[in-house]
């Protein structure tokens, strides 16, 4: 056990910190749930890429810089510390990217990964359907093999940022006679393909945060199949593992938010201390963000020793999503009657982005597999309890 | 940056675990509970033979010269097997206190070798605990008086036992008279060693609480798999699953807090007291939930004296407030978090 960083790691931190200090936009970008904001975020991603900072752990040949996971944590810490923009291509970069690293052919890696790193292609995840939410194996949208193509029909829903994205990674039923987890295939589809239509769905913030996608006789090359035809479920579970693990939600995010919560509380102490539970909640939020961070370092240490992450990812997902909710709930309570005000309201004062964060935190316990489902997974796969 | 244990550390832990599994079965713990002393010299001797009592003692006194990081694995085992002995008070806290008296301390030279052998029992009277555990059978007592450290033998003090709901606890009110002869450290040195003893005592309790949490979880999972109602194991019911999954989450996210605290104390990081306080709270939460949900999963069996769960549950209840209760440790966290310019945000893990 050794908590000191090497000289190389310290130099890397300094480099990232300096670069971010010089480049993070001073003015907050518009929300990436708008066309304008989306493109602003894409441009930011491109800047990161040019500095070889968009995907630090990827090999240089694929647009990264070959960092190890400790350096990744350092990068993330600096990124959140600098209040840099949210990652518009998080689905491509943190979910599809590692999936391609594991299941993609060499040609697929060369073709897709550098463009993900640079966000020339921004990706959306097209898994959920009206009838297949928690019960993802109930998927009905079809991708049927026709020579060297797949023909896709059906519809997907809740695909985040799909209105402005370039590509989706989807799971479709490729064997029409199959059922449940069998006969599914993991296929990449350009949203510009003929027969694809995307209809926006507004989220709680009133913006087009997700979309419904309709596929009508959409033909895509069989080169876009990831892994083995009919074994898409296995590939999808790898993606889901990344989604629930540290990759999607690194600890810097929560440490930063918890830090801001402490600052908010300090500024409003006179009012906040009338409710002693608020002080308690602030301290607990800070401790939990610390715990999440320490757990990340522990996990990374074990991963560097070759230990494969497993179902702990489910515990991880529950922990960050519930922590995020508690932090934001506490912030709004501290803000009191101003908590409902939008940032542009004349009387908003320092409401900042707490309300927006609060809204998005409501979704954290639902996306990436609901927390109920994660608790089932923990009980069944970690504790070995019988299936219902 | 390497937040993992060495092969050697984990294999020692594994060996201790295998040993305690056979030597400290619940039936045996119950027998020890029933005795007056509440302690088994035989068990203590066997534990010493494993090397556990010598962990914190420097090599030159015959010990293993290990540190708090090694202990953070071992205290979990002591908790998991609910060892009916305030072993850590002697072998970890008192050993640390004696080391803290300095290279040339005659008292340390006299007592450290005896700790290794397992025969010496040293009770620690830190002011954070109003009662002293195991003072009734201590060979030596290290007691606090106005910041100073005083050392007395059992014959020089009077003890009054206070029964606890945890029948393995032996809590004593100690009456004694401080004097120049009993003083082994003045208030200046004493301030340092008592502060460190507090962190170490709290850390030992945190480790035990987490071990207890894991044991209560394991017992409850076993029970949920075997007990049938409505024609199926109760573990198939989602409410039961979620009770147990919640315990898993608390444990998973308390472990690294415990380990980071151990590392902070072992390396004397400036934030060690904060880390220990956090660990004590997090491990106490895990144990508290494991007890509550464990009992619920057990149904009436959980309320029955004959069910083993009670031993672990009561130990967890008792330890939660020892070596500083929640208010005490939360205040320590608050002092840090609410202080000016505290390094609260991302990037605060590395040694400074
Ligand atoms: C902001 C946001 C972004 C999203 N982005 C995407 C995206 O990019 N791509 C994508 O494919 N999907 C996305 N989703 C969809 C998300 O994956 C689903 O919402 C999720 O899988 C749950 O499915 P559902 O909404 O149909 O809820 P349901 O499955 O209908 O669940 C409703 C409630 O019932 C509970 N429930 C269901 N089954 C069980 C069970 N077996 N045991 C216990 N409780 C159960 C659930 O936990 C939940 O509380 C997004 C969702 C949100 C909110």
PDB file of N, CA and C in Angstrom, chain A residues 308-364:
ATOM      1  N   UNK A 308     -10.353  -8.954 -12.432  1.00  0.00           N
ATOM      2  CA  UNK A 308     -11.426  -8.510 -13.314  1.00  0.00           C
ATOM      3  C   UNK A 308     -12.577  -7.959 -12.477  1.00  0.00           C
ATOM      4  N   UNK A 309     -13.065  -6.781 -12.846  1.00  0.00           N
ATOM      5  CA  UNK A 309     -14.237  -6.289 -12.106  1.00  0.00           C
ATOM      6  C   UNK A 309     -15.460  -7.156 -12.420  1.00  0.00           C
ATOM      7  N   UNK A 310     -16.296  -7.332 -11.439  1.00  0.00           N
ATOM      8  CA  UNK A 310     -17.460  -8.201 -11.627  1.00  0.00           C
ATOM      9  C   UNK A 310     -18.735  -7.512 -11.224  1.00  0.00           C
ATOM     10  N   UNK A 311     -19.560  -8.214 -10.450  1.00  0.00           N
ATOM     11  CA  UNK A 311     -20.860  -7.658 -10.091  1.00  0.00           C
ATOM     12  C   UNK A 311     -20.756  -6.477  -9.130  1.00  0.00           C
ATOM     13  N   UNK A 312     -19.541  -6.203  -8.605  1.00  0.00           N
ATOM     14  CA  UNK A 312     -19.441  -5.009  -7.743  1.00  0.00           C
ATOM     15  C   UNK A 312     -19.892  -3.782  -8.514  1.00  0.00           C
ATOM     16  N   UNK A 313     -19.817  -3.855  -9.840  1.00  0.00           N
ATOM     17  CA  UNK A 313     -20.251  -2.711 -10.642  1.00  0.00           C
ATOM     18  C   UNK A 313     -21.690  -2.340 -10.294  1.00  0.00           C
ATOM     19  N   UNK A 314     -22.495  -3.310  -9.919  1.00  0.00           N
ATOM     20  CA  UNK A 314     -23.881  -3.016  -9.549  1.00  0.00           C
ATOM     21  C   UNK A 314     -23.937  -2.223  -8.250  1.00  0.00           C
ATOM     22  N   UNK A 315     -23.083  -2.587  -7.294  1.00  0.00           N
ATOM     23  CA  UNK A 315     -23.021  -1.827  -6.042  1.00  0.00           C
ATOM     24  C   UNK A 315     -22.549  -0.407  -6.338  1.00  0.00           C
ATOM     25  N   UNK A 316     -21.608  -0.315  -7.248  1.00  0.00           N
ATOM     26  CA  UNK A 316     -21.066   0.971  -7.647  1.00  0.00           C
ATOM     27  C   UNK A 316     -22.157   1.892  -8.187  1.00  0.00           C
ATOM     28  N   UNK A 317     -22.951   1.319  -9.068  1.00  0.00           N
ATOM     29  CA  UNK A 317     -23.990   2.112  -9.721  1.00  0.00           C
ATOM     30  C   UNK A 317     -25.021   2.597  -8.693  1.00  0.00           C
ATOM     31  N   UNK A 318     -25.388   1.732  -7.783  1.00  0.00           N
ATOM     32  CA  UNK A 318     -26.344   2.146  -6.756  1.00  0.00           C
ATOM     33  C   UNK A 318     -25.737   3.260  -5.918  1.00  0.00           C
ATOM     34  N   UNK A 319     -24.474   3.087  -5.577  1.00  0.00           N
ATOM     35  CA  UNK A 319     -23.848   4.047  -4.662  1.00  0.00           C
ATOM     36  C   UNK A 319     -23.767   5.438  -5.273  1.00  0.00           C
ATOM     37  N   UNK A 320     -23.261   5.539  -6.526  1.00  0.00           N
ATOM     38  CA  UNK A 320     -23.133   6.893  -7.065  1.00  0.00           C
ATOM     39  C   UNK A 320     -24.482   7.532  -7.343  1.00  0.00           C
ATOM     40  N   UNK A 321     -25.449   6.727  -7.779  1.00  0.00           N
ATOM     41  CA  UNK A 321     -26.724   7.350  -8.139  1.00  0.00           C
ATOM     42  C   UNK A 321     -27.459   7.845  -6.893  1.00  0.00           C
ATOM     43  N   UNK A 322     -27.383   7.082  -5.810  1.00  0.00           N
ATOM     44  CA  UNK A 322     -28.089   7.511  -4.597  1.00  0.00           C
ATOM     45  C   UNK A 322     -27.347   8.653  -3.910  1.00  0.00           C
ATOM     46  N   UNK A 323     -26.025   8.622  -4.017  1.00  0.00           N
ATOM     47  CA  UNK A 323     -25.237   9.735  -3.484  1.00  0.00           C
ATOM     48  C   UNK A 323     -25.575  11.029  -4.228  1.00  0.00           C
ATOM     49  N   UNK A 324     -25.638  10.928  -5.550  1.00  0.00           N
ATOM     50  CA  UNK A 324     -25.925  12.117  -6.363  1.00  0.00           C
ATOM     51  C   UNK A 324     -27.278  12.721  -5.980  1.00  0.00           C
ATOM     52  N   UNK A 325     -28.244  11.850  -5.764  1.00  0.00           N
ATOM     53  CA  UNK A 325     -29.567  12.325  -5.342  1.00  0.00           C
ATOM     54  C   UNK A 325     -29.497  13.045  -3.999  1.00  0.00           C
ATOM     55  N   UNK A 326     -28.829  12.425  -3.040  1.00  0.00           N
ATOM     56  CA  UNK A 326     -28.773  13.024  -1.694  1.00  0.00           C
ATOM     57  C   UNK A 326     -28.056  14.371  -1.732  1.00  0.00           C
ATOM     58  N   UNK A 327     -26.988  14.444  -2.509  1.00  0.00           N
ATOM     59  CA  UNK A 327     -26.254  15.711  -2.570  1.00  0.00           C
ATOM     60  C   UNK A 327     -27.176  16.809  -3.086  1.00  0.00           C
ATOM     61  N   UNK A 328     -27.879  16.508  -4.168  1.00  0.00           N
ATOM     62  CA  UNK A 328     -28.712  17.547  -4.772  1.00  0.00           C
ATOM     63  C   UNK A 328     -29.945  17.873  -3.939  1.00  0.00           C
ATOM     64  N   UNK A 329     -30.514  16.873  -3.315  1.00  0.00           N
ATOM     65  CA  UNK A 329     -31.640  17.139  -2.423  1.00  0.00           C
ATOM     66  C   UNK A 329     -31.212  18.090  -1.308  1.00  0.00           C
ATOM     67  N   UNK A 330     -30.037  17.818  -0.765  1.00  0.00           N
ATOM     68  CA  UNK A 330     -29.546  18.647   0.330  1.00  0.00           C
ATOM     69  C   UNK A 330     -29.310  20.083  -0.152  1.00  0.00           C
ATOM     70  N   UNK A 331     -28.722  20.195  -1.343  1.00  0.00           N
ATOM     71  CA  UNK A 331     -28.445  21.531  -1.880  1.00  0.00           C
ATOM     72  C   UNK A 331     -29.741  22.320  -2.030  1.00  0.00           C
ATOM     73  N   UNK A 332     -30.761  21.666  -2.569  1.00  0.00           N
ATOM     74  CA  UNK A 332     -32.014  22.400  -2.771  1.00  0.00           C
ATOM     75  C   UNK A 332     -32.648  22.791  -1.444  1.00  0.00           C
ATOM     76  N   UNK A 333     -32.502  21.937  -0.457  1.00  0.00           N
ATOM     77  CA  UNK A 333     -33.070  22.292   0.856  1.00  0.00           C
ATOM     78  C   UNK A 333     -32.329  23.476   1.448  1.00  0.00           C
ATOM     79  N   UNK A 334     -31.027  23.508   1.215  1.00  0.00           N
ATOM     80  CA  UNK A 334     -30.269  24.661   1.726  1.00  0.00           C
ATOM     81  C   UNK A 334     -30.728  25.936   1.011  1.00  0.00           C
ATOM     82  N   UNK A 335     -30.972  25.825  -0.280  1.00  0.00           N
ATOM     83  CA  UNK A 335     -31.406  27.005  -1.034  1.00  0.00           C
ATOM     84  C   UNK A 335     -32.811  27.441  -0.639  1.00  0.00           C
ATOM     85  N   UNK A 336     -33.556  26.535  -0.048  1.00  0.00           N
ATOM     86  CA  UNK A 336     -34.880  26.887   0.441  1.00  0.00           C
ATOM     87  C   UNK A 336     -35.785  27.360  -0.677  1.00  0.00           C
ATOM     88  N   UNK A 337     -36.471  28.481  -0.442  1.00  0.00           N
ATOM     89  CA  UNK A 337     -37.489  28.898  -1.419  1.00  0.00           C
ATOM     90  C   UNK A 337     -36.871  29.275  -2.754  1.00  0.00           C
ATOM     91  N   UNK A 338     -35.563  29.560  -2.785  1.00  0.00           N
ATOM     92  CA  UNK A 338     -34.965  29.888  -4.077  1.00  0.00           C
ATOM     93  C   UNK A 338     -34.644  28.638  -4.892  1.00  0.00           C
ATOM     94  N   UNK A 339     -34.782  27.463  -4.264  1.00  0.00           N
ATOM     95  CA  UNK A 339     -34.443  26.214  -4.932  1.00  0.00           C
ATOM     96  C   UNK A 339     -35.212  25.978  -6.218  1.00  0.00           C
ATOM     97  N   UNK A 340     -36.414  26.537  -6.291  1.00  0.00           N
ATOM     98  CA  UNK A 340     -37.227  26.287  -7.490  1.00  0.00           C
ATOM     99  C   UNK A 340     -36.885  27.231  -8.639  1.00  0.00           C
ATOM    100  N   UNK A 341     -36.045  28.222  -8.376  1.00  0.00           N
ATOM    101  CA  UNK A 341     -35.793  29.242  -9.404  1.00  0.00           C
ATOM    102  C   UNK A 341     -34.811  28.756 -10.457  1.00  0.00           C
ATOM    103  N   UNK A 342     -35.112  29.108 -11.700  1.00  0.00           N
ATOM    104  CA  UNK A 342     -34.176  28.816 -12.782  1.00  0.00           C
ATOM    105  C   UNK A 342     -33.031  29.825 -12.702  1.00  0.00           C
ATOM    106  N   UNK A 343     -31.852  29.432 -13.189  1.00  0.00           N
ATOM    107  CA  UNK A 343     -30.679  30.306 -13.028  1.00  0.00           C
ATOM    108  C   UNK A 343     -30.885  31.702 -13.605  1.00  0.00           C
ATOM    109  N   UNK A 344     -31.749  31.827 -14.617  1.00  0.00           N
ATOM    110  CA  UNK A 344     -31.918  33.160 -15.229  1.00  0.00           C
ATOM    111  C   UNK A 344     -32.891  34.039 -14.433  1.00  0.00           C
ATOM    112  N   UNK A 345     -33.553  33.478 -13.433  1.00  0.00           N
ATOM    113  CA  UNK A 345     -34.492  34.282 -12.641  1.00  0.00           C
ATOM    114  C   UNK A 345     -33.741  35.425 -11.963  1.00  0.00           C
ATOM    115  N   UNK A 346     -34.334  36.631 -11.970  1.00  0.00           N
ATOM    116  CA  UNK A 346     -33.633  37.784 -11.376  1.00  0.00           C
ATOM    117  C   UNK A 346     -33.251  37.555  -9.916  1.00  0.00           C
ATOM    118  N   UNK A 347     -34.062  36.816  -9.192  1.00  0.00           N
ATOM    119  CA  UNK A 347     -33.770  36.618  -7.770  1.00  0.00           C
ATOM    120  C   UNK A 347     -32.963  35.345  -7.509  1.00  0.00           C
ATOM    121  N   UNK A 348     -32.397  34.773  -8.574  1.00  0.00           N
ATOM    122  CA  UNK A 348     -31.780  33.448  -8.440  1.00  0.00           C
ATOM    123  C   UNK A 348     -30.574  33.440  -7.510  1.00  0.00           C
ATOM    124  N   UNK A 349     -29.827  34.532  -7.469  1.00  0.00           N
ATOM    125  CA  UNK A 349     -28.638  34.547  -6.609  1.00  0.00           C
ATOM    126  C   UNK A 349     -27.695  33.420  -6.989  1.00  0.00           C
ATOM    127  N   UNK A 350     -27.265  32.669  -5.980  1.00  0.00           N
ATOM    128  CA  UNK A 350     -26.280  31.615  -6.272  1.00  0.00           C
ATOM    129  C   UNK A 350     -26.917  30.236  -6.471  1.00  0.00           C
ATOM    130  N   UNK A 351     -28.101  30.183  -7.083  1.00  0.00           N
ATOM    131  CA  UNK A 351     -28.707  28.850  -7.277  1.00  0.00           C
ATOM    132  C   UNK A 351     -27.882  27.990  -8.220  1.00  0.00           C
ATOM    133  N   UNK A 352     -27.098  28.644  -9.068  1.00  0.00           N
ATOM    134  CA  UNK A 352     -26.149  27.901  -9.902  1.00  0.00           C
ATOM    135  C   UNK A 352     -26.871  26.777 -10.660  1.00  0.00           C
ATOM    136  N   UNK A 353     -26.255  25.592 -10.766  1.00  0.00           N
ATOM    137  CA  UNK A 353     -26.874  24.509 -11.545  1.00  0.00           C
ATOM    138  C   UNK A 353     -27.470  23.435 -10.648  1.00  0.00           C
ATOM    139  N   UNK A 354     -27.747  23.800  -9.386  1.00  0.00           N
ATOM    140  CA  UNK A 354     -28.235  22.762  -8.465  1.00  0.00           C
ATOM    141  C   UNK A 354     -29.543  22.138  -8.924  1.00  0.00           C
ATOM    142  N   UNK A 355     -30.430  22.982  -9.439  1.00  0.00           N
ATOM    143  CA  UNK A 355     -31.735  22.465  -9.831  1.00  0.00           C
ATOM    144  C   UNK A 355     -31.596  21.513 -11.020  1.00  0.00           C
ATOM    145  N   UNK A 356     -30.796  21.937 -11.997  1.00  0.00           N
ATOM    146  CA  UNK A 356     -30.562  21.100 -13.172  1.00  0.00           C
ATOM    147  C   UNK A 356     -29.946  19.761 -12.742  1.00  0.00           C
ATOM    148  N   UNK A 357     -28.986  19.847 -11.821  1.00  0.00           N
ATOM    149  CA  UNK A 357     -28.345  18.628 -11.315  1.00  0.00           C
ATOM    150  C   UNK A 357     -29.348  17.759 -10.575  1.00  0.00           C
ATOM    151  N   UNK A 358     -30.240  18.411  -9.856  1.00  0.00           N
ATOM    152  CA  UNK A 358     -31.270  17.685  -9.107  1.00  0.00           C
ATOM    153  C   UNK A 358     -32.167  16.919 -10.069  1.00  0.00           C
ATOM    154  N   UNK A 359     -32.556  17.594 -11.146  1.00  0.00           N
ATOM    155  CA  UNK A 359     -33.416  16.927 -12.131  1.00  0.00           C
ATOM    156  C   UNK A 359     -32.694  15.705 -12.703  1.00  0.00           C
ATOM    157  N   UNK A 360     -31.444  15.908 -13.101  1.00  0.00           N
ATOM    158  CA  UNK A 360     -30.743  14.793 -13.730  1.00  0.00           C
ATOM    159  C   UNK A 360     -30.474  13.664 -12.731  1.00  0.00           C
ATOM    160  N   UNK A 361     -30.262  14.036 -11.473  1.00  0.00           N
ATOM    161  CA  UNK A 361     -30.029  12.999 -10.455  1.00  0.00           C
ATOM    162  C   UNK A 361     -31.250  12.085 -10.301  1.00  0.00           C
ATOM    163  N   UNK A 362     -32.436  12.618 -10.623  1.00  0.00           N
ATOM    164  CA  UNK A 362     -33.650  11.782 -10.553  1.00  0.00           C
ATOM    165  C   UNK A 362     -33.545  10.587 -11.491  1.00  0.00           C
ATOM    166  N   UNK A 363     -32.792  10.756 -12.580  1.00  0.00           N
ATOM    167  CA  UNK A 363     -32.702   9.697 -13.582  1.00  0.00           C
ATOM    168  C   UNK A 363     -31.637   8.666 -13.245  1.00  0.00           C
ATOM    169  N   UNK A 364     -30.688   9.053 -12.389  1.00  0.00           N
ATOM    170  CA  UNK A 364     -29.542   8.177 -12.108  1.00  0.00           C
ATOM    171  C   UNK A 364     -29.938   6.830 -11.536  1.00  0.00           C
TER     172      UNK A 364
END
